[in-house]
Coordinates of C-alpha atoms and ligand atoms in Angstrom, one line a residue:
X306 CA -5.4 -10.6 -11.1
X307 CA -7.4 -9.0 -8.3
X308 CA -8.0 -5.3 -8.0
X309 CA -6.9 -3.8 -4.7
X310 CA -8.3 -0.8 -3.0
X311 CA -6.5 0.1 0.1
X312 CA -7.4 2.9 2.4
X313 CA -4.4 4.3 4.4
X314 CA -6.0 6.2 7.5
X315 CA -2.5 7.4 8.6
X316 CA -2.5 8.8 12.2
X317 CA -6.2 9.8 12.2
X318 CA -9.4 8.7 13.9
X319 CA -9.5 7.6 17.6
X320 CA -10.4 3.8 18.3
X321 CA -14.1 4.8 18.8
X322 CA -14.1 7.1 15.6
X323 CA -12.5 4.3 13.7
X324 CA -15.1 1.7 14.8
X325 CA -17.9 4.2 13.9
X326 CA -16.5 4.9 10.5
X327 CA -16.0 1.2 9.8
X328 CA -19.6 0.6 10.7
X329 CA -20.6 3.2 8.1
X330 CA -18.3 1.5 5.5
X331 CA -19.8 -1.9 6.3
X332 CA -23.4 -0.7 5.6
X333 CA -22.4 0.8 2.2
X334 CA -19.5 -1.3 0.7
X335 CA -20.6 -4.2 -1.6
X336 CA -17.7 -6.4 -2.6
X337 CA -17.4 -8.0 -5.8
X338 CA -15.5 -10.9 -7.2
X339 CA -11.9 -9.9 -7.9
X340 CA -12.1 -6.9 -5.7
X341 CA -10.0 -6.8 -2.6
X342 CA -10.8 -3.9 -0.2
X343 CA -8.5 -3.3 2.7
X344 CA -8.3 -0.5 5.3
X345 CA -5.2 0.6 7.3
X346 CA -6.2 2.2 10.5
X347 CA -3.8 3.1 13.4
X348 CA -2.1 0.2 15.1
X349 CA -4.1 0.8 18.3
X350 CA -7.5 0.3 16.5
X351 CA -6.5 -2.9 14.5
X352 CA -7.5 -5.4 17.1
X353 CA -11.0 -4.1 17.9
X354 CA -11.7 -3.5 14.1
X355 CA -10.6 -7.1 13.5
X356 CA -13.3 -8.3 16.0
X357 CA -15.8 -5.9 14.4
X358 CA -15.2 -7.3 10.9
X359 CA -15.3 -10.9 12.1
X360 CA -18.7 -10.4 13.7
X361 CA -20.1 -8.8 10.7
X362 CA -18.5 -11.5 8.5
X363 CA -17.3 -9.0 6.2
X364 CA -14.6 -9.6 3.7
X365 CA -13.0 -6.2 4.0
X366 CA -9.4 -6.9 5.3
X367 CA -7.2 -5.1 7.6
X368 CA -3.8 -3.7 6.8
X369 CA -1.1 -2.3 9.2
X370 CA 0.6 1.0 8.5
X371 CA 4.0 -0.3 9.7
X372 CA 5.6 -2.6 12.1
X373 CA 9.1 -3.4 13.6
X374 CA 11.1 -6.1 11.7
X375 CA 12.1 -8.2 14.7
X376 CA 9.5 -10.9 15.7
X377 CA 9.9 -10.1 19.4
X378 CA 12.4 -8.8 22.1
X379 CA 13.5 -5.8 23.9
X380 CA 12.2 -3.0 21.4
X381 CA 10.2 -0.7 23.7
X382 CA 7.4 0.9 22.0
X383 CA 7.4 -1.4 18.9
X384 CA 4.9 -3.8 17.6
X385 CA 6.1 -6.7 15.6
X386 CA 4.6 -8.2 12.4
X387 CA 4.4 -11.5 14.3
X388 CA 2.1 -9.8 16.9
X389 CA -0.2 -8.6 14.0
X390 CA -0.7 -12.2 12.8
X391 CA -4.3 -13.2 12.8
X392 CA -5.3 -9.5 12.9
X393 CA -4.2 -8.1 9.6
X394 CA -3.7 -9.6 6.1
X395 CA -1.6 -6.8 4.8
X396 CA 0.9 -4.2 6.0
X397 CA 2.1 -1.1 4.2
X398 CA 6.0 -1.1 4.2
X399 CA 8.2 1.8 3.5
X400 CA 5.6 4.4 3.1
X401 CA 7.5 7.8 2.1
X402 CA 6.3 9.2 5.4
X403 CA 8.2 6.4 7.1
X404 CA 11.3 6.9 4.9
X405 CA 11.3 10.6 5.3
X406 CA 10.0 11.4 8.7
X407 CA 11.2 8.3 10.6
X408 CA 14.4 7.7 8.6
X409 CA 13.7 4.2 7.5
X410 CA 16.4 2.9 5.1
X411 CA 16.3 0.2 2.3
X412 CA 18.1 -2.1 4.8
X413 CA 15.1 -1.8 7.3
X414 CA 12.7 -2.2 4.5
X415 CA 14.5 -5.4 3.3
X416 CA 14.2 -6.7 6.8
X417 CA 10.4 -5.6 7.0
X418 CA 9.6 -7.3 3.7
X419 CA 11.2 -10.4 4.8
X420 CA 9.5 -10.3 8.3
X421 CA 6.1 -9.8 6.7
X422 CA 6.6 -12.8 4.4
X423 CA 7.9 -14.9 7.2
X424 CA 4.7 -14.1 9.1
X425 CA 2.3 -14.7 6.3
X426 CA 1.3 -10.9 5.9
X427 CA 1.4 -9.5 2.5
X428 CA 3.7 -6.4 2.4
X429 CA 2.6 -3.4 0.4
X430 CA 6.0 -2.0 -0.5
X431 CA 5.8 1.7 -1.3
X432 CA 8.2 3.2 -3.8
X433 CA 8.4 6.6 -5.4
X434 CA 10.6 9.5 -6.3
X435 CA 10.6 13.0 -4.7
X436 CA 9.9 16.2 -6.6
X437 CA 13.7 17.0 -6.6
X438 CA 14.7 13.5 -7.8
X439 CA 12.0 13.7 -10.6
X440 CA 13.3 17.1 -11.7
X441 CA 16.8 15.8 -12.0
X442 CA 15.6 12.9 -14.0
X443 CA 16.4 10.4 -11.4
X444 CA 13.2 8.7 -11.2
X445 CA 14.4 5.3 -12.8
X446 CA 17.4 5.1 -10.4
X447 CA 15.3 5.8 -7.5
X448 CA 12.6 3.1 -8.3
X449 CA 15.5 0.8 -9.0
X450 CA 17.3 1.5 -5.7
X451 CA 14.2 1.1 -3.8
X452 CA 13.0 -2.1 -5.4
X453 CA 16.4 -3.7 -5.4
X454 CA 17.0 -2.4 -1.8
X455 CA 13.9 -4.0 -0.3
X456 CA 13.7 -7.2 -2.4
X457 CA 17.3 -8.2 -2.9
X458 CA 17.1 -11.1 -0.5
X459 CA 13.6 -12.2 -1.6
X460 CA 13.4 -15.2 -4.0
X461 CA 11.0 -15.4 -6.8
X462 CA 8.4 -17.5 -5.0
X463 CA 8.2 -15.1 -2.1
X464 CA 8.2 -12.0 -4.4
X465 CA 4.8 -13.1 -5.7
X466 CA 3.6 -12.6 -2.1
X467 CA 4.5 -8.9 -2.3
X468 CA 2.4 -5.9 -3.5
X469 CA 4.2 -2.8 -4.8
X470 CA 2.6 0.7 -4.5
X471 CA 4.0 3.3 -6.8
X472 CA 3.6 6.6 -4.8
X473 CA 5.5 9.6 -6.1
X474 CA 6.2 11.5 -3.1
X475 CA 5.4 14.9 -4.8
X476 CA 1.9 13.7 -5.5
X477 CA 0.9 12.7 -2.0
X478 CA -1.6 15.0 -0.4
X479 CA 0.4 15.5 2.8
X480 CA 3.3 16.9 0.7
X481 CA 3.6 20.7 0.6
X482 CA 2.2 21.8 -2.8
X483 CA 1.2 18.3 -3.8
X484 CA 0.5 17.9 -7.5
X485 CA -1.7 15.5 -9.4
X486 CA 0.3 12.7 -11.3
X487 CA -1.0 12.3 -14.8
X488 CA -1.8 8.8 -16.1
X489 CA 1.2 9.0 -18.3
X490 CA 3.5 9.7 -15.6
X491 CA 2.3 6.8 -13.7
X492 CA 2.2 4.4 -16.7
X493 CA 5.9 5.2 -17.3
X494 CA 6.9 4.4 -13.8
X495 CA 4.8 1.3 -13.6
X496 CA 6.5 0.1 -16.8
X497 CA 9.9 0.8 -15.1
X498 CA 8.9 -1.1 -12.0
X499 CA 7.8 -4.1 -14.0
X500 CA 11.0 -3.9 -16.0
X501 CA 13.1 -4.0 -12.9
X502 CA 11.1 -7.0 -11.5
X503 CA 11.6 -8.7 -14.9
X504 CA 15.3 -8.3 -14.7
X505 CA 15.6 -9.7 -11.2
X506 CA 12.9 -12.4 -11.4
X507 CA 12.0 -12.9 -15.0
X508 CA 8.9 -12.0 -17.1
X509 CA 6.4 -14.4 -15.6
X510 CA 7.0 -13.3 -12.1
X511 CA 7.2 -9.7 -13.0
X512 CA 3.6 -9.9 -14.5
X513 CA 2.3 -11.5 -11.2
X514 CA 3.2 -8.8 -8.8
X515 CA 0.3 -6.5 -8.2
X516 CA 1.3 -2.8 -8.7
X517 CA -1.0 -0.1 -7.0
X518 CA -1.0 3.6 -7.5
X519 CA -1.1 6.1 -4.6
X520 CA -1.1 9.9 -4.5
X521 CA -3.9 12.2 -4.2
X522 CA -6.4 9.7 -5.6
X523 CA -10.0 10.8 -5.4
X524 CA -13.4 9.7 -7.1
X525 CA -12.5 12.3 -10.0
X526 CA -9.3 10.5 -11.0
X527 CA -9.7 6.9 -9.7
X528 CA -11.2 5.8 -13.0
X529 CA -8.4 7.1 -15.1
X530 CA -5.8 5.7 -12.8
X531 CA -7.4 2.2 -12.7
X532 CA -7.3 2.0 -16.5
X533 CA -3.6 2.6 -16.7
X534 CA -2.1 -0.6 -18.2
X535 CA -0.3 -2.6 -15.4
X536 CA -2.0 -0.9 -12.5
X537 CA -3.9 -3.3 -10.3
X538 CA -5.3 -1.0 -7.7
X539 CA -5.1 2.0 -5.6
X540 CA -3.6 3.1 -2.2
X541 CA -5.7 6.0 -1.0
X542 CA -4.8 8.4 1.9
X543 CA -7.0 11.5 2.3
X544 CA -10.0 10.2 0.3
X545 CA -10.2 7.0 2.3
X546 CA -11.3 9.2 5.3
X547 CA -14.3 10.5 3.6
X548 CA -16.8 7.7 3.4
X549 CA -18.6 8.9 0.5
X550 CA -15.3 9.2 -1.5
X551 CA -14.0 5.7 -0.5
X552 CA -17.3 4.0 -1.4
X553 CA -17.4 5.8 -4.7
X554 CA -13.8 4.8 -5.5
X555 CA -14.9 1.2 -4.9
X556 CA -17.9 1.4 -7.1
X557 CA -15.6 3.0 -9.8
X558 CA -13.1 0.1 -9.4
X559 CA -16.0 -2.4 -9.8
X560 CA -17.1 -0.8 -13.0
X561 CA -13.7 -0.1 -14.5
X562 CA -12.2 -3.6 -13.8
X563 CA -15.4 -5.7 -14.4
Ligands
PGA1056 P1 -3.1 10.7 -0.4 O1 -2.2 9.6 0.4 O2 -4.1 9.8 -1.2 O3 -3.7 11.5 0.7 O4 -2.2 11.4 -1.3 C1 -1.7 8.5 -0.3 C2 -0.7 7.8 0.7 O5 0.1 8.5 1.3 O6 -0.6 6.5 0.8

């Protein structure tokens, strides 16, 4: 299975700044076999960065941060995943900031996962418990709900086109008092996610779905996270905006996974 390193820039960098930053990355990132690197800038920068990547013949991929689940129509202000075809290969779906700030529900996310698959864009479905849910011992139920909620209408063939990112909300750097998740915490949750997938789709499929970890990843902890059994890559927020850090994490991934 490939190793995925995905940088989520969130609502940062103007179009010009995004292009300058990508230029910097293009000079420094050396891809390796089996390593997939994607960046998720703001929607407004996707088109120009896709031209920049095409011109430079880079294999770095683009990832959307979000989209609306209908393909087209009277949805003022929205961008559909169909409109992103040919521009991105991936899209984050159900990031906790979408769930908690913008009120996205499992039903919305079920439609988004289906829309992404229908349009040949790989959804990176984020799941993860809040601090409160964790303290009440509800992690297992939350992961189960979020996975069933988003994937219940997806068949086994299509679920192989999905990537899951385990992002405990309490460990995300934008969260007040964010904490660092230990490799043991992550290993337990990744096991739970795989066993949920196994229950729905069987063992073989459950082993083919890549699972990424995200939440305060930086060059100091990336190596430990990438060696957790069952973790196939990282979804990186804050550190992906610091070119030295992002490049370091890619180098660490090459070393750890080679
Ligand atoms: P972080 O963000 O790396 O800044 O914690 C991760 C994410 O929100 O995807």
